[in-house]
Coordinates of C-alpha atoms and ligand atoms in Angstrom, one line a residue:
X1 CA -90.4 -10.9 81.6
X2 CA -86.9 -11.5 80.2
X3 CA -84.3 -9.2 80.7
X4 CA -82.9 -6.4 78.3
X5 CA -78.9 -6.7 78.9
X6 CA -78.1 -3.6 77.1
X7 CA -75.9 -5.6 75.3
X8 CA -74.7 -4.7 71.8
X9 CA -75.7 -7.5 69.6
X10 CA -73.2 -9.0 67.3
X11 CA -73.2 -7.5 64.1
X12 CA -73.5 -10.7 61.7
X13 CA -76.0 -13.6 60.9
X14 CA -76.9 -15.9 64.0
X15 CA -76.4 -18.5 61.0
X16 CA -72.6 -18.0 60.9
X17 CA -72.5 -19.4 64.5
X18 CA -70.0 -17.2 65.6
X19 CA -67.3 -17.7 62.9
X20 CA -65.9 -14.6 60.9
X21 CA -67.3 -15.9 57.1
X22 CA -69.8 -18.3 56.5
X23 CA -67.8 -20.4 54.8
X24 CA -64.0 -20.5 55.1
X25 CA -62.6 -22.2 51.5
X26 CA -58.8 -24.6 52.1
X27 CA -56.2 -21.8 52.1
X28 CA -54.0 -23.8 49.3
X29 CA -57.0 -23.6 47.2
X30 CA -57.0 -19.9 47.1
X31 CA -52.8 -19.6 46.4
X32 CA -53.2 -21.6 43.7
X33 CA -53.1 -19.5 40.6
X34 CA -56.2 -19.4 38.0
X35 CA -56.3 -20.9 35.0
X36 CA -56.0 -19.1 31.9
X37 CA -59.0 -20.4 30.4
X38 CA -62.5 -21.7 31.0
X39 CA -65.6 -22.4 29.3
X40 CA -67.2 -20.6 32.2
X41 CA -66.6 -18.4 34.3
X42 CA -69.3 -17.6 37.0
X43 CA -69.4 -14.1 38.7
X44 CA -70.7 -15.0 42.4
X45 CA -71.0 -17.7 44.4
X46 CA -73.9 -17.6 46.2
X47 CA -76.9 -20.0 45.2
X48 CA -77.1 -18.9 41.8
X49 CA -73.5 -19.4 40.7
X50 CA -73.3 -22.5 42.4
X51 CA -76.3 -23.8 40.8
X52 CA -75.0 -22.9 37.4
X53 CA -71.5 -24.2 38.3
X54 CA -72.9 -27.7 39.1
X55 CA -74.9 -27.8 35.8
X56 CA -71.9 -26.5 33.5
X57 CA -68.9 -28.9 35.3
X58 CA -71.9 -31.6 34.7
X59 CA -71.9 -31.3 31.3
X60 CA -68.4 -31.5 30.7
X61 CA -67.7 -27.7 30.8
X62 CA -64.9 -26.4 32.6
X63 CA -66.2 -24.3 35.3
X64 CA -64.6 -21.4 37.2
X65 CA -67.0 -19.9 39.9
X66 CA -65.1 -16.6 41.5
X67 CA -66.1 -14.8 44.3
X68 CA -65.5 -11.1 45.5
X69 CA -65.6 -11.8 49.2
X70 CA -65.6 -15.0 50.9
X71 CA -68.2 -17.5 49.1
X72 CA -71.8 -17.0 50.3
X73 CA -71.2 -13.6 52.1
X74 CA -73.8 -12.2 49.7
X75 CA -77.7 -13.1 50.3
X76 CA -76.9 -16.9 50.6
X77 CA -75.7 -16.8 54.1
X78 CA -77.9 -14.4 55.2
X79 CA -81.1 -14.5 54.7
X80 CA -84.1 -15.6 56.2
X81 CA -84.5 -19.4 55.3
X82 CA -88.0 -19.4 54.4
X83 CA -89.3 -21.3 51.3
X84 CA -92.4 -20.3 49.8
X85 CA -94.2 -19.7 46.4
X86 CA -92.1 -17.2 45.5
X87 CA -93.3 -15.2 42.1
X88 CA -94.7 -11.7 43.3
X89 CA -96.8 -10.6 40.8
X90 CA -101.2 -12.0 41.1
X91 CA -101.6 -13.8 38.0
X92 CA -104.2 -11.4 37.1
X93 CA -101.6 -9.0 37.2
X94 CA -99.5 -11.1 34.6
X95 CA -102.2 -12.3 32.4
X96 CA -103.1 -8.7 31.9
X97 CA -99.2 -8.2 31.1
X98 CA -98.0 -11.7 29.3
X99 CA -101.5 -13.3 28.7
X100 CA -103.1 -16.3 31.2
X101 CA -100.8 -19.1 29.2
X102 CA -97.5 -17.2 30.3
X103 CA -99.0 -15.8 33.0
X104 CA -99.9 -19.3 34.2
X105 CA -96.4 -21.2 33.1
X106 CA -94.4 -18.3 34.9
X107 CA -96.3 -19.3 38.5
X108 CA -95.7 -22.9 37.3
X109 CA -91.8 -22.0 37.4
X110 CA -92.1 -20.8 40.4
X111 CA -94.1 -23.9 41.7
X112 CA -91.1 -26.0 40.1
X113 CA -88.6 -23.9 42.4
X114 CA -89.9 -24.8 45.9
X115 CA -90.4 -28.9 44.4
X116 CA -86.9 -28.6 43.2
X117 CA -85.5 -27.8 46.7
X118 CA -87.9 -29.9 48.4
X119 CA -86.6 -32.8 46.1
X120 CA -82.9 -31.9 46.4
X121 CA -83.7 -31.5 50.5
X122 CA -85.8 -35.0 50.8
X123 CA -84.9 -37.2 47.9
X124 CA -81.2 -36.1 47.0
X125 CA -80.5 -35.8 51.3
X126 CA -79.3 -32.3 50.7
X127 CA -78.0 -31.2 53.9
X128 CA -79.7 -28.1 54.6
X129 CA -82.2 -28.9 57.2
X130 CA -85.2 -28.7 55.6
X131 CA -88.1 -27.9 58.0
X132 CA -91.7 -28.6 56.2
X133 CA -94.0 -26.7 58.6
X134 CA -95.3 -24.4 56.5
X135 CA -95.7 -20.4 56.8
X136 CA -98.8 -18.9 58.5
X137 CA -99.6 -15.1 56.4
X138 CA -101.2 -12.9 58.7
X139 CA -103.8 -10.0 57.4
X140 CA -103.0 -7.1 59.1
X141 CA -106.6 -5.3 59.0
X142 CA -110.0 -7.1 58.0
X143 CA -110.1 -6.1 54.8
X144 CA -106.6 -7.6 54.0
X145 CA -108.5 -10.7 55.3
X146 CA -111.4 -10.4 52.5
X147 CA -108.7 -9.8 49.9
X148 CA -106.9 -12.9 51.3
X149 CA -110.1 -14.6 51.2
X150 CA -110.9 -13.2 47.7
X151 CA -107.6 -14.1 46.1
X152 CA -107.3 -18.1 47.7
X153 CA -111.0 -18.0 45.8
X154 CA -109.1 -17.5 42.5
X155 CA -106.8 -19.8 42.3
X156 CA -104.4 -19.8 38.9
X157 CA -105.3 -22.7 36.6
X158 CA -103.3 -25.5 37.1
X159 CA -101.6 -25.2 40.5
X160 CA -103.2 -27.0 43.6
X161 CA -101.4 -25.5 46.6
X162 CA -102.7 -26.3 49.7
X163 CA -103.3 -23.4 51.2
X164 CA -105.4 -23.0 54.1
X165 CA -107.8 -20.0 55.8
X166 CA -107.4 -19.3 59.5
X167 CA -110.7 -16.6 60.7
X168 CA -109.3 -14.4 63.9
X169 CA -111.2 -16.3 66.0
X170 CA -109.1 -20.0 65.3
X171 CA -105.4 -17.8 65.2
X172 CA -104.2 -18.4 68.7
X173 CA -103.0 -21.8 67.3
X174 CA -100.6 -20.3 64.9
X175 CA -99.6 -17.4 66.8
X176 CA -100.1 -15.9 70.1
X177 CA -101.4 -12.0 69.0
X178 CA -104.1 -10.1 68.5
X179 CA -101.9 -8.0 65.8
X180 CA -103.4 -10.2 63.0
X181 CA -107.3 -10.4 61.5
X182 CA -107.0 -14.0 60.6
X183 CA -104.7 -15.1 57.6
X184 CA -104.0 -18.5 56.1
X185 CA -101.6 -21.0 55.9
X186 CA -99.3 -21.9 52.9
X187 CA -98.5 -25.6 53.7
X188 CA -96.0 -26.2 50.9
X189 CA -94.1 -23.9 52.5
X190 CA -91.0 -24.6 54.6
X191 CA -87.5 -23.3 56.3
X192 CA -83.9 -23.9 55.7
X193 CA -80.4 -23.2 57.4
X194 CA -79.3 -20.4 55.3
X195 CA -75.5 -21.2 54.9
X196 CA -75.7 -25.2 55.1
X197 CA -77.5 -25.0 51.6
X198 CA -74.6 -23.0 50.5
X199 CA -72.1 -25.3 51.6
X200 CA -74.5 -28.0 50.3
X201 CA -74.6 -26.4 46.8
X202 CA -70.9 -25.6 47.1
X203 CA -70.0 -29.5 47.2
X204 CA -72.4 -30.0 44.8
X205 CA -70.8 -28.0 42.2
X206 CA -67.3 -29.0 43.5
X207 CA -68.6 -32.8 43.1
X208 CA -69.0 -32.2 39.4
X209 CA -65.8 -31.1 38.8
X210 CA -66.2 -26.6 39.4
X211 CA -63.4 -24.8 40.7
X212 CA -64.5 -22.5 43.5
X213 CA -62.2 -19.6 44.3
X214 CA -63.1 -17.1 47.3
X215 CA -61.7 -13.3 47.9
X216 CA -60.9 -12.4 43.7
X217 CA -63.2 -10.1 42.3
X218 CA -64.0 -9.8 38.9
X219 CA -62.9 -6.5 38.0
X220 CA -63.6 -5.9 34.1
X221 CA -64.9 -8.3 31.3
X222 CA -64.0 -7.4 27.6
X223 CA -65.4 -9.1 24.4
X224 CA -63.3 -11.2 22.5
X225 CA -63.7 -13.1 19.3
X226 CA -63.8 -16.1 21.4
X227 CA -65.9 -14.6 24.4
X228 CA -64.6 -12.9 27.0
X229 CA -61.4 -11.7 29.2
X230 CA -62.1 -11.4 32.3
X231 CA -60.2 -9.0 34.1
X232 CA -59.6 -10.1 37.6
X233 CA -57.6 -9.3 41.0
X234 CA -55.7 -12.4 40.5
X235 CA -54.9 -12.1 37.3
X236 CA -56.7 -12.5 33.4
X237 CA -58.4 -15.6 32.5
X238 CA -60.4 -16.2 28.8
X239 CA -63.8 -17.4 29.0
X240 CA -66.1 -18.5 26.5
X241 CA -68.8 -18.0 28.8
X242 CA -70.0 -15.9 31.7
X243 CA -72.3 -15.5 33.6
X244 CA -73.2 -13.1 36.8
X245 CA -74.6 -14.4 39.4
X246 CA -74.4 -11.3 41.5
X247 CA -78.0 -9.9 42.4
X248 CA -78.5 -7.7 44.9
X249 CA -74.5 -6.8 44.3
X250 CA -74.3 -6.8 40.7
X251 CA -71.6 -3.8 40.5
X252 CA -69.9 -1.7 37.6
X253 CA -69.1 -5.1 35.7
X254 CA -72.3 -4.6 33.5
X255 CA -73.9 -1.0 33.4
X256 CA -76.8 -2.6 31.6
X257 CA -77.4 -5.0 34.4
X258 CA -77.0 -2.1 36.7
X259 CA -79.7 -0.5 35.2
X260 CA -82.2 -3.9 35.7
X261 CA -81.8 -4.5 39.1
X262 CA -82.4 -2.8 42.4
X263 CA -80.5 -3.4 45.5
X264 CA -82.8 -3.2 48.5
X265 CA -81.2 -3.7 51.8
X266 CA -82.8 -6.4 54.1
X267 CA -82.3 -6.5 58.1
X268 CA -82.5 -9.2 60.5
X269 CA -82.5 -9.6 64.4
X270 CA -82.2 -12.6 66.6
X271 CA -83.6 -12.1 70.3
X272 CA -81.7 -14.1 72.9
X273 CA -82.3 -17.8 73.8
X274 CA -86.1 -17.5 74.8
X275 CA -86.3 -21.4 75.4
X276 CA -88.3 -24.1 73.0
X277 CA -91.1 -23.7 75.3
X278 CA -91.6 -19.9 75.2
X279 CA -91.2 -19.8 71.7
X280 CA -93.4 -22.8 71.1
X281 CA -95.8 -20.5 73.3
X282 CA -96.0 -17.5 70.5
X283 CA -95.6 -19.7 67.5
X284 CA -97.4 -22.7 68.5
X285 CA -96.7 -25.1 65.2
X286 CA -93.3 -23.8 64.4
X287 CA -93.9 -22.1 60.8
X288 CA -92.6 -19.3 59.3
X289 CA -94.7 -16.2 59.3
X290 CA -95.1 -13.3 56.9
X291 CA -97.9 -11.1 56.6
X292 CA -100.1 -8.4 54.5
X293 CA -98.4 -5.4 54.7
X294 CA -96.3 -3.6 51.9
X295 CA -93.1 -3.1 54.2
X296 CA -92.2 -6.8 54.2
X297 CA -92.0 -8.6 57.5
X298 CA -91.1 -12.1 57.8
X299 CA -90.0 -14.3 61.0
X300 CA -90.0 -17.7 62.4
X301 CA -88.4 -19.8 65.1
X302 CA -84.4 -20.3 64.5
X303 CA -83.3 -24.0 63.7
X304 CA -83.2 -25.1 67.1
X305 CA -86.3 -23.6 68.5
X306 CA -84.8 -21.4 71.3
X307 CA -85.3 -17.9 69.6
X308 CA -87.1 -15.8 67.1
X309 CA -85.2 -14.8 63.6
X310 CA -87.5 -11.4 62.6
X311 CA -86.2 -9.5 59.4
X312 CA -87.8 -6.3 57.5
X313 CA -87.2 -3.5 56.0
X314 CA -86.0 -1.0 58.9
X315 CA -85.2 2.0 57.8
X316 CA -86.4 4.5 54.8
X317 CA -82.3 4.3 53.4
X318 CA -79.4 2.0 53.7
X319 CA -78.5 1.6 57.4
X320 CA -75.9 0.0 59.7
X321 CA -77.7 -2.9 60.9
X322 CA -77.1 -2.4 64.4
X323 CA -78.6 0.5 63.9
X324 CA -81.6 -0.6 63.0
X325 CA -82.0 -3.0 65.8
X326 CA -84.5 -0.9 68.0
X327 CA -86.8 -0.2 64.8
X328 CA -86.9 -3.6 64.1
X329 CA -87.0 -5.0 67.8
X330 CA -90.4 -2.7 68.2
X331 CA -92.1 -4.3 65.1
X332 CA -91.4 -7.8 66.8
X333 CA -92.5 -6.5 70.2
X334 CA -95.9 -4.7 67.9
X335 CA -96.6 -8.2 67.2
X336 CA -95.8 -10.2 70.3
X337 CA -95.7 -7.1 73.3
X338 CA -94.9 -10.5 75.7
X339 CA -91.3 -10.0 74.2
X340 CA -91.0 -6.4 75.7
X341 CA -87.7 -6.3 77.1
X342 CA -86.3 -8.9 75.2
X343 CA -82.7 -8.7 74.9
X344 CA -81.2 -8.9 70.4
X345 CA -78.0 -11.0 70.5
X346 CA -77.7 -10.6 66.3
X347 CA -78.4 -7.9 63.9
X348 CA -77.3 -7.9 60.1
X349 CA -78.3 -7.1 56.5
X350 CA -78.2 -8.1 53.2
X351 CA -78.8 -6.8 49.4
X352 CA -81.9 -8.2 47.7
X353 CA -82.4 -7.1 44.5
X354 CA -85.7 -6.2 42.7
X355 CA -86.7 -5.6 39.4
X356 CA -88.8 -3.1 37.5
X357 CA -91.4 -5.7 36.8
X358 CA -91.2 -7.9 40.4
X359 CA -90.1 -10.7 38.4
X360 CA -86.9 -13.0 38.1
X361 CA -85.0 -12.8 35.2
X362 CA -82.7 -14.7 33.0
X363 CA -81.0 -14.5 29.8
X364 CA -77.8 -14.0 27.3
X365 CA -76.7 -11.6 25.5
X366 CA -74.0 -12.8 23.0
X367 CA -72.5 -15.3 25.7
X368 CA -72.9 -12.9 29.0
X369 CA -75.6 -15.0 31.0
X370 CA -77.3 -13.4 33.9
X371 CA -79.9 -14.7 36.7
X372 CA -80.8 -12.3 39.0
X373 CA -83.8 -10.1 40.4
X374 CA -85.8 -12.5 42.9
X375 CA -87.4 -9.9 44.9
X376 CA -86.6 -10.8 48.4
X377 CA -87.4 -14.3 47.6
X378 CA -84.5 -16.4 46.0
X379 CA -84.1 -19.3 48.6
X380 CA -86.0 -21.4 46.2
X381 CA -85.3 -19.5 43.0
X382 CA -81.5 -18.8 43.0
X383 CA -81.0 -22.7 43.1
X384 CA -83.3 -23.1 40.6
X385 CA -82.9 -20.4 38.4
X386 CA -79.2 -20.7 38.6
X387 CA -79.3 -24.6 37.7
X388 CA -81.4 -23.3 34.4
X389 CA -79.1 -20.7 33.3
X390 CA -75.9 -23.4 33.9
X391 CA -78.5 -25.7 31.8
X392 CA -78.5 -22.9 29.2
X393 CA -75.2 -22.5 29.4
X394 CA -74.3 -26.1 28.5
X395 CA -76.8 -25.8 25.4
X396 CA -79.0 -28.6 27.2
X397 CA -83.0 -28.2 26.5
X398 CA -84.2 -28.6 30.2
X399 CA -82.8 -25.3 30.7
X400 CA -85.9 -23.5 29.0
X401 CA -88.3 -21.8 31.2
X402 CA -91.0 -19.8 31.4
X403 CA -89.2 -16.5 31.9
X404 CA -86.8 -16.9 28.7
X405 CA -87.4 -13.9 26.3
X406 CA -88.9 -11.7 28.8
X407 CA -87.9 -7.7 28.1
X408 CA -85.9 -7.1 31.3
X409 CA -87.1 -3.5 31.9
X410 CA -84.5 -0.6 33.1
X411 CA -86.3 3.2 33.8
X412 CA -85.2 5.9 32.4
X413 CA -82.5 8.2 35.2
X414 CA -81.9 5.1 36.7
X415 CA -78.4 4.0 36.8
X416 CA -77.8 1.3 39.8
X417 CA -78.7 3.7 42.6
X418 CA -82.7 4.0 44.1
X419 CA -82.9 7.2 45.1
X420 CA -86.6 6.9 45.1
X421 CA -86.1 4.2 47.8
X422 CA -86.4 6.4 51.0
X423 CA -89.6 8.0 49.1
X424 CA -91.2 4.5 48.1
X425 CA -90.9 3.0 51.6
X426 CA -92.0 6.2 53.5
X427 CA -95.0 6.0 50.9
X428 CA -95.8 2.3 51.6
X429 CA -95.5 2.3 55.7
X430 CA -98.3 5.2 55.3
X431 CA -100.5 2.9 53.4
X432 CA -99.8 0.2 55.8
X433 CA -100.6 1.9 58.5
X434 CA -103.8 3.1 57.0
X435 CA -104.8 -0.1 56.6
X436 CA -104.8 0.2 52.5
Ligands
FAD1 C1 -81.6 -10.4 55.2 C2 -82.1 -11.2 54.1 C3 -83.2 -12.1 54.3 C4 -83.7 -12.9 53.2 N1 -84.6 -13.8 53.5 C5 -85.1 -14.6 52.5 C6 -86.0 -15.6 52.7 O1 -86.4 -15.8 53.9 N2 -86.5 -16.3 51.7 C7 -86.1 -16.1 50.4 O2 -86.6 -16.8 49.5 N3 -85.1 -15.2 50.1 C8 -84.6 -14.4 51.1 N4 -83.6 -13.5 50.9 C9 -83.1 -13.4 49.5 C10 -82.1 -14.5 49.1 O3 -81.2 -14.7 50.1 C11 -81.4 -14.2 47.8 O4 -82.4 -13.9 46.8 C12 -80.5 -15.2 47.3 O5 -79.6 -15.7 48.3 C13 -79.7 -14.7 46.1 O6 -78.7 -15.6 45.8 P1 -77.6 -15.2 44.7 O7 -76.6 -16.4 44.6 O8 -78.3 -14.8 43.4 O9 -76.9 -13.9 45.2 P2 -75.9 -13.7 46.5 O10 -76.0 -14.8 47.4 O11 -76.2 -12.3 47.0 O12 -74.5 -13.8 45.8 C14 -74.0 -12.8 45.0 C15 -72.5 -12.9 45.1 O13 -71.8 -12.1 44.1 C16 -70.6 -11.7 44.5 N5 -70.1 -10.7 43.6 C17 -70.6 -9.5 43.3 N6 -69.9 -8.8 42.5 C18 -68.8 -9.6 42.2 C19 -67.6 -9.4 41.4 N7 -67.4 -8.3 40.7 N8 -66.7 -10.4 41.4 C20 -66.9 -11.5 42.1 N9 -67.9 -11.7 42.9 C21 -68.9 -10.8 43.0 C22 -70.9 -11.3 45.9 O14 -69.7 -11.2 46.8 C23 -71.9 -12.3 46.4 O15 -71.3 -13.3 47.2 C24 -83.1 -12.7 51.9 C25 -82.0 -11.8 51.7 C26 -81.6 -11.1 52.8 C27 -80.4 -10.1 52.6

């Protein structure tokens, strides 16, 4: 059995390898003082602003991505890695809301997302360590397993994802537990290094021509006759464009934003160096793994196969995530009880954001762009999202998608803070652990 040192784990991503940001921009850069005027001006640069960035510097725009904090200390850098068909909503649930034709183009999208990165990974040699082994989704009671069963037996028109079911009996070759009833496996689905596709998108967008400027918030945007002034701590610069590219940390810029999106805070642990062979031992063919249940888990071997990365939902509100760390070290050691003991080097957090609907969006109102509210999921759809809004931005066609036009639905007493969170979660671990 290994060891518990007692240790207190560091409190940031295992992905930052030990270094204070994720991504540490040339110092000259950031004393050099902003322009006074852009065509766009992106708030955020995590996937989605550098996606748009590339796009708009592409097409001859001039292209200001800023910041708040160092770029990629949002989601980008933090979360999970795992690539996967990434639309929440059945497309029952969406032909009953938008009709089969929209309901089946918006899974289409979605589709597009994880080929997009796939292409950019494998065709384009983005450097982000693309790992196609797939993700095995384990039922956690029997009659998750019939639904599972049920729902692969309904597959929405159009799509051919392989996708296959594993009964209880054949599970030991994905995973070593008897926590499961069976599941399947999503083959198209695959793992990244979190913040070397930042830093991949980053040079991307820089290649094109964007400025990228780390640590200056955006502080106020105004309307002008000729779009915006953008307030800033560095100073005022004119945009005829912006967009926010903020998420799960889309602030006080835009109270109607605010009002859209719900930041949900996601936590991660990182045991100790296990060894390939041990880990190789629980998860025999490497994959992610996600499962059933309405409290999202979702784990997988880190990039060099010597530990398991496990991230939830810890706690019913917003937590330190060290805190967190025993919660979430019992759901890994539910799962696997071989890891009892098991010393956490890492434990951090990010901001997700969710929508009212559990769908992206993405949109303009008179020249303020937005692309935010992936649900948990945005590895594949902040880089593709964000290069459509940049698209949109630049007036090019290929920037149309499925989602354009959809009402982006706010809730009445909701302003930018969930206090139903601790309510809604509570509510859902009940049902999970009843099995419904
Ligand atoms: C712990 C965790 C695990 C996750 N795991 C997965 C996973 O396995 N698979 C998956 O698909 N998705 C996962 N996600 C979600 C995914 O990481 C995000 O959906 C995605 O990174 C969003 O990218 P983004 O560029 O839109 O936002 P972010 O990367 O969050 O960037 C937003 C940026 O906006 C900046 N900002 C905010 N306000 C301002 C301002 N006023 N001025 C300037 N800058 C500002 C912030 O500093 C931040 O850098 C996970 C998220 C977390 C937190």
């Amino acid at each position: 059995m290994t060891r518990s040192t007692g240790a207190t784990p560091v409190p940031m991503p295992l992905w930052w390898r030990g270094e204070a940001v994720p991504l540490a921009l040339p110092t000259a850069a950031a004393q050099e003082s902003l322009p006074t005027q852009v065509d766009v001006l992106v708030v955020g640069g995590g996937y989605t602003g550098l996606a748009a960035a590339r796009e708009t510097a592409a097409a001859g725009r001039s292209t200001l991505v800023l910041d708040a904090e160092s770029v990629g200390s949002g989601c980008s850098s933090r979360n999970g890695g795992q690539v996967a068909h990434s639309i929440k909503p059945t497309f029952s649930t969406l032909t009953k809301r938008h009709g089969a034709l929209l309901a089946q183009r918006i899974h289409a999208e979605a589709a597009q997302a994880v080929a997009h990165l796939r292409h950019l990974a494998t065709e384009e040699q983005l450097d982000c360590d693309w790992q196609p082994r797939g993700c095995f989704h384990g039922a956690h009671t029997a009659k998750h397993f019939d639904a599972l069963v049920k729902k692969l037996g309904e597959p929405v028109p159009g799509l051919t994802p392989r996708i296959s079911l594993v009964p209880r009996s054949e599970q030991g070759r994905e995973i070593d537990t008897d926590f499961y009833h069976g599941g399947c496996i999503y083959h198209d689905d695959a793992s990244i290094d979190p913040p070397r596709l930042m830093r991949a998108l980053l040079a991307r967008a820089q290649a094109q021509g964007a400025r990228v400027v780390d640590r200056c918030a955006v502080t106020a945007l105004r309307r002008t006759r000729n779009g915006f002034e953008v307030e800033t701590s560095r100073g005022r610069v004119a945009a005829r464009r912006v967009l926010l590219a903020t998420n799960g940390y889309t602030g006080r810029l835009s109270a109607w934003h605010r009002r859209r999106v719900i930041p949900i805070g996601s936590y991660q642990i990182a045991t100790e160096r296990l060894g390939v062979e041990r880990v190789r031992a629980l998860i025999p063919q490497g994959r992610n793994i996600s499962d059933t249940r309405r409290v999202v888990v979702y784990y997988r071997p880190s990039p060099d196969g010597e530990r398991i990365v496990f991230g939830g939902r810890a706690s019913l509100d917003e937590r330190d995530p060290l805190v967190c760390v025993p919660r979430l070290r019992g759901m890994l050691c539910q799962i696997f009880p071989q890891l009892n003991g098991v010393a956490i080097t890492h434990a951090w957090a990010g901001f997700v954001a969710y929508t009212f609907d559990t769908l992206p969006h993405l949109g303009q109102d008179e020249g303020l762009y937005y692309s935010m509210g992936y649900c948990g999921q945005g590895v594949p759809l902040a880089p593709y999202f964000g290069m459509r809004i940049g698209q949109q931005m630049a007036d090019l066609p290929e920037g149309r998608t499925a989602l354009d036009g959809l009402a982006f639905p706010a809730r009445p007493y909701y302003f930018g803070n969930p206090w139903f969170l601790a309510a809604s979660v509570f509510t859902y671990r009940i049902l999970d652990s009843l099995g419904v």
